[in-house]
mmCIF file of C-alpha atoms in Angstrom:
data_model
loop_
_atom_site.group_PDB
_atom_site.id
_atom_site.type_symbol
_atom_site.label_atom_id
_atom_site.label_comp_id
_atom_site.label_asym_id
_atom_site.label_seq_id
_atom_site.Cartn_x
_atom_site.Cartn_y
_atom_site.Cartn_z
ATOM 1 C CA MET A 266 0.430 -0.269 0.282
ATOM 2 C CA THR A 267 1.309 3.593 -0.825
ATOM 3 C CA GLY A 268 0.886 6.623 1.681
ATOM 4 C CA HIS A 269 1.926 6.740 5.445
ATOM 5 C CA GLU A 270 0.117 3.485 7.111
ATOM 6 C CA GLY A 271 -1.228 3.565 10.416
ATOM 7 C CA ASP A 272 -1.883 0.943 12.983
ATOM 8 C CA ALA A 273 -4.741 -0.289 11.485
ATOM 9 C CA GLY A 274 -2.821 -0.540 8.213
ATOM 10 C CA GLN A 275 -5.412 2.441 7.336
ATOM 11 C CA ARG A 276 -3.751 5.318 4.640
ATOM 12 C CA ARG A 277 -3.667 8.857 5.432
ATOM 13 C CA PRO A 278 -4.758 11.506 3.097
ATOM 14 C CA LEU A 279 -1.867 12.889 1.106
ATOM 15 C CA ARG A 280 -1.539 16.864 0.343
ATOM 16 C CA ALA A 281 -2.320 17.493 -2.472
ATOM 17 C CA ASP A 282 2.111 18.344 -3.511
ATOM 18 C CA ALA A 283 2.702 14.560 -2.079
ATOM 19 C CA GLN A 284 0.516 12.513 -3.891
ATOM 20 C CA ARG A 285 1.373 14.881 -6.878
ATOM 21 C CA ASN A 286 4.843 13.339 -5.940
ATOM 22 C CA GLU A 287 3.784 10.009 -4.978
ATOM 23 C CA ASP A 288 2.168 9.350 -8.185
ATOM 24 C CA ARG A 289 5.197 11.242 -10.265
ATOM 25 C CA LEU A 290 6.977 8.721 -8.475
ATOM 26 C CA LEU A 291 5.289 5.751 -9.015
ATOM 27 C CA GLU A 292 4.965 6.558 -13.063
ATOM 28 C CA ALA A 293 8.721 7.041 -13.423
ATOM 29 C CA ALA A 294 9.400 4.217 -11.169
ATOM 30 C CA ALA A 295 6.876 1.547 -13.487
ATOM 31 C CA ALA A 296 8.684 2.969 -16.502
ATOM 32 C CA ALA A 297 12.134 2.601 -15.429
ATOM 33 C CA PHE A 298 11.655 -1.672 -13.810
ATOM 34 C CA ALA A 299 9.831 -2.136 -16.931
ATOM 35 C CA ARG A 300 13.079 -1.309 -19.248
ATOM 36 C CA GLU A 301 15.737 -1.472 -16.464
ATOM 37 C CA GLY A 302 14.288 -4.446 -14.090
ATOM 38 C CA ALA A 303 15.161 -4.522 -11.097
ATOM 39 C CA ALA A 304 17.736 -3.209 -11.248
ATOM 40 C CA ALA A 305 17.257 0.186 -12.015
ATOM 41 C CA SER A 306 18.766 3.318 -9.854
ATOM 42 C CA VAL A 307 16.199 4.675 -7.299
ATOM 43 C CA LYS A 308 18.638 8.038 -8.222
ATOM 44 C CA ASP A 309 17.177 7.923 -11.852
ATOM 45 C CA ILE A 310 13.544 7.337 -10.965
ATOM 46 C CA ALA A 311 13.765 10.382 -8.111
ATOM 47 C CA ARG A 312 15.446 12.353 -11.024
ATOM 48 C CA ALA A 313 13.013 11.036 -13.792
ATOM 49 C CA ALA A 314 9.465 11.955 -11.477
ATOM 50 C CA GLY A 315 11.700 14.879 -10.679
ATOM 51 C CA VAL A 316 11.969 15.078 -6.975
ATOM 52 C CA GLY A 317 14.579 14.297 -4.455
ATOM 53 C CA VAL A 318 15.928 10.727 -3.361
ATOM 54 C CA GLY A 319 15.504 12.331 0.081
ATOM 55 C CA THR A 320 11.654 11.979 -0.969
ATOM 56 C CA LEU A 321 11.570 8.864 -2.407
ATOM 57 C CA TYR A 322 12.840 6.963 0.186
ATOM 58 C CA ARG A 323 10.334 9.372 2.741
ATOM 59 C CA ARG A 324 7.316 7.497 0.513
ATOM 60 C CA PHE A 325 9.017 3.967 -0.078
ATOM 61 C CA PRO A 326 12.072 3.299 2.441
ATOM 62 C CA SER A 327 12.524 0.454 -0.136
ATOM 63 C CA LYS A 328 12.917 -0.659 -3.438
ATOM 64 C CA GLU A 329 10.462 -4.081 -2.388
ATOM 65 C CA LEU A 330 8.027 -1.628 -1.511
ATOM 66 C CA LEU A 331 8.357 0.981 -3.934
ATOM 67 C CA ILE A 332 7.881 -2.110 -6.532
ATOM 68 C CA GLU A 333 4.996 -3.282 -4.491
ATOM 69 C CA ALA A 334 2.931 0.276 -4.901
ATOM 70 C CA ILE A 335 3.926 -0.046 -8.394
ATOM 71 C CA TYR A 336 1.961 -3.026 -8.772
ATOM 72 C CA ARG A 337 -0.561 -2.603 -6.966
ATOM 73 C CA GLN A 338 -1.422 0.888 -8.420
ATOM 74 C CA GLU A 339 -0.976 -1.284 -11.998
ATOM 75 C CA VAL A 340 -3.700 -3.656 -10.354
ATOM 76 C CA GLN A 341 -5.886 -0.852 -9.775
ATOM 77 C CA ARG A 342 -5.607 1.300 -12.494
ATOM 78 C CA LEU A 343 -6.544 -1.712 -15.107
ATOM 79 C CA CYS A 344 -9.559 -3.129 -12.756
ATOM 80 C CA GLU A 345 -10.787 -0.271 -13.109
ATOM 81 C CA ALA A 346 -10.217 0.138 -16.971
ATOM 82 C CA ALA A 347 -12.385 -2.132 -17.945
ATOM 83 C CA PRO A 348 -15.691 -0.316 -17.180
ATOM 84 C CA ASP A 349 -14.107 2.731 -18.019
ATOM 85 C CA LEU A 350 -13.463 1.683 -21.344
ATOM 86 C CA THR A 351 -17.300 -0.379 -21.885
ATOM 87 C CA ALA A 352 -18.630 3.306 -21.350
ATOM 88 C CA THR A 353 -16.719 4.701 -23.508
ATOM 89 C CA HIS A 354 -15.991 1.673 -26.854
ATOM 90 C CA PRO A 355 -17.772 -0.390 -28.498
ATOM 91 C CA PRO A 356 -17.366 -4.069 -26.337
ATOM 92 C CA VAL A 357 -15.314 -5.581 -28.486
ATOM 93 C CA ASP A 358 -12.523 -2.093 -29.136
ATOM 94 C CA ALA A 359 -13.220 -1.872 -24.932
ATOM 95 C CA LEU A 360 -11.412 -5.819 -24.793
ATOM 96 C CA ARG A 361 -8.965 -5.555 -27.583
ATOM 97 C CA THR A 362 -7.966 -2.085 -25.671
ATOM 98 C CA TRP A 363 -7.798 -3.893 -21.952
ATOM 99 C CA MET A 364 -5.944 -6.745 -22.900
ATOM 100 C CA GLU A 365 -3.237 -4.177 -24.836
ATOM 101 C CA ARG A 366 -3.537 -2.720 -21.618
ATOM 102 C CA PHE A 367 -2.921 -6.024 -19.761
ATOM 103 C CA ILE A 368 0.554 -6.584 -21.850
ATOM 104 C CA ASP A 369 1.890 -3.376 -21.316
ATOM 105 C CA PHE A 370 0.958 -4.130 -17.263
ATOM 106 C CA MET A 371 2.787 -7.434 -18.011
ATOM 107 C CA ALA A 372 6.228 -6.090 -19.103
ATOM 108 C CA THR A 373 5.997 -3.575 -16.462
ATOM 109 C CA LYS A 374 5.428 -6.546 -14.193
ATOM 110 C CA HIS A 375 7.983 -8.851 -16.003
ATOM 111 C CA GLY A 376 10.547 -5.923 -15.796
ATOM 112 C CA MET A 377 10.125 -6.473 -11.738
ATOM 113 C CA ALA A 378 9.572 -10.504 -11.900
ATOM 114 C CA GLU A 379 12.841 -10.958 -9.195
ATOM 115 C CA ALA A 380 11.693 -7.993 -6.689
ATOM 116 C CA LEU A 381 8.168 -9.233 -6.937
ATOM 117 C CA ALA A 382 9.220 -12.847 -5.809
ATOM 118 C CA VAL A 383 10.232 -11.755 -2.769
ATOM 119 C CA VAL A 384 7.440 -9.088 -2.225
ATOM 120 C CA LEU A 385 4.708 -10.744 -2.901
ATOM 121 C CA THR A 386 5.219 -14.330 -1.570
ATOM 122 C CA ASP A 387 1.826 -14.700 0.063
ATOM 123 C CA ASP A 388 -0.121 -17.149 -2.647
ATOM 124 C CA SER A 389 -3.477 -15.478 -1.555
ATOM 125 C CA GLU A 390 -2.346 -12.293 -2.800
ATOM 126 C CA LYS A 391 -1.798 -14.326 -6.067
ATOM 127 C CA LEU A 392 -5.097 -15.577 -6.517
ATOM 128 C CA HIS A 393 -6.346 -12.617 -4.846
ATOM 129 C CA THR A 394 -5.066 -10.226 -8.443
ATOM 130 C CA ARG A 395 -6.122 -13.029 -10.184
ATOM 131 C CA ALA A 396 -9.342 -13.213 -9.103
ATOM 132 C CA LEU A 397 -9.765 -8.916 -9.195
ATOM 133 C CA LEU A 398 -8.034 -9.251 -12.944
ATOM 134 C CA ALA A 399 -10.740 -12.354 -13.928
ATOM 135 C CA ASP A 400 -14.043 -9.832 -12.995
ATOM 136 C CA ALA A 401 -12.202 -6.913 -14.948
ATOM 137 C CA ILE A 402 -12.474 -9.951 -17.567
ATOM 138 C CA ALA A 403 -15.657 -10.844 -16.676
ATOM 139 C CA HIS A 404 -17.538 -7.197 -16.694
ATOM 140 C CA LEU A 405 -15.680 -7.051 -20.622
ATOM 141 C CA LEU A 406 -17.127 -9.572 -21.826
ATOM 142 C CA SER A 407 -20.255 -9.320 -20.293
ATOM 143 C CA ALA A 408 -20.623 -6.157 -22.530
ATOM 144 C CA VAL A 409 -19.933 -8.285 -25.433
ATOM 145 C CA GLU A 410 -22.155 -11.131 -25.219
ATOM 146 C CA SER A 411 -24.867 -8.394 -24.508
ATOM 147 C CA GLU A 412 -24.379 -7.343 -27.862
ATOM 148 C CA ALA A 413 -24.452 -11.099 -29.136
ATOM 149 C CA LEU A 414 -20.875 -10.970 -29.836
ATOM 150 C CA ALA A 415 -19.773 -13.446 -27.802
ATOM 151 C CA ARG A 416 -18.740 -16.865 -28.782
ATOM 152 C CA PRO A 417 -20.355 -19.512 -26.236
ATOM 153 C CA GLY A 418 -18.758 -20.767 -23.200
ATOM 154 C CA VAL A 419 -15.639 -18.190 -23.157
ATOM 155 C CA ARG A 420 -14.564 -17.635 -19.267
ATOM 156 C CA ALA A 421 -12.979 -14.638 -17.464
ATOM 157 C CA GLN A 422 -9.724 -17.063 -16.417
ATOM 158 C CA ASP A 423 -9.282 -18.730 -19.743
ATOM 159 C CA VAL A 424 -8.591 -15.560 -21.463
ATOM 160 C CA LEU A 425 -6.900 -14.314 -18.314
ATOM 161 C CA MET A 426 -4.625 -17.851 -19.092
ATOM 162 C CA ALA A 427 -4.042 -17.045 -22.060
ATOM 163 C CA LEU A 428 -3.168 -13.119 -22.060
ATOM 164 C CA GLY A 429 -0.502 -14.548 -19.496
ATOM 165 C CA GLY A 430 0.938 -16.504 -22.554
ATOM 166 C CA ILE A 431 0.523 -14.142 -24.713
ATOM 167 C CA SER A 432 2.537 -11.902 -22.229
ATOM 168 C CA LEU A 433 5.057 -14.512 -21.503
ATOM 169 C CA ILE A 434 5.407 -15.153 -25.598
ATOM 170 C CA ALA A 435 5.621 -11.735 -26.506
ATOM 171 C CA ALA A 436 8.436 -11.156 -23.499
ATOM 172 C CA SER A 437 10.731 -13.723 -24.425
ATOM 173 C CA GLU A 438 10.985 -12.555 -28.397
ATOM 174 C CA ASP A 439 11.286 -8.872 -27.668
ATOM 175 C CA GLN A 440 7.978 -8.397 -29.952
ATOM 176 C CA ARG A 441 5.611 -6.021 -28.318
ATOM 177 C CA ASP A 442 3.305 -5.959 -32.447
ATOM 178 C CA LEU A 443 3.960 -9.711 -31.967
ATOM 179 C CA ALA A 444 1.566 -9.458 -28.352
ATOM 180 C CA THR A 445 -0.952 -7.738 -30.256
ATOM 181 C CA ARG A 446 -1.248 -10.170 -33.507
ATOM 182 C CA LEU A 447 -1.666 -12.153 -30.930
ATOM 183 C CA ILE A 448 -4.506 -10.644 -29.365
ATOM 184 C CA GLY A 449 -5.873 -10.401 -32.481
ATOM 185 C CA LEU A 450 -5.890 -14.152 -32.847
ATOM 186 C CA LEU A 451 -6.912 -14.762 -28.914
ATOM 187 C CA LEU A 452 -10.213 -12.163 -30.280
ATOM 188 C CA HIS A 453 -10.779 -14.150 -33.306
ATOM 189 C CA GLY A 454 -11.975 -17.331 -31.175
ATOM 190 C CA ILE A 455 -13.742 -15.128 -28.276
ATOM 191 C CA VAL A 456 -16.090 -12.854 -30.998
ATOM 192 C CA ALA A 457 -18.723 -14.976 -32.964
ATOM 193 C CA SER A 458 -17.957 -13.651 -36.410
#
């Protein structure tokens, strides 16, 4: 969790300037970890965010806490995007856009994989994240189904696993455009012609 933790684990609201600093730090760190992996320099992250290293360490006393905060923020953003996309895009376009965002999320996560293995040791946390992501996909699939565009029997958990596989293949080949092509193939299996 980001921000100040109280005795009960509740987050105190940050001042507006402190929240902006935190947001910039998380954005800069996510980009750095996606690009350089866990070896990304905290000094470079602070510089890219336009804050001092002291500000970074006050917000996140260790690199692991920074990585955990990025992970949680990215999961939250991804899940919150599903209803926003279905409200503003045709159902299939919303699903495609969300899938592309998922691949970008996985690229960031891949860059942090080594540190995440240390931070996310609780299997219940991993299962909770999968459930949140599957719920977001279920929302998107529901919109596709409401327009009678989905093939019968498409399960959100299956789509999530397929997207995970796509992200691994694209990462191992270091080809982001490959992920987009594979998403097209996956959509072809989801959407009835």
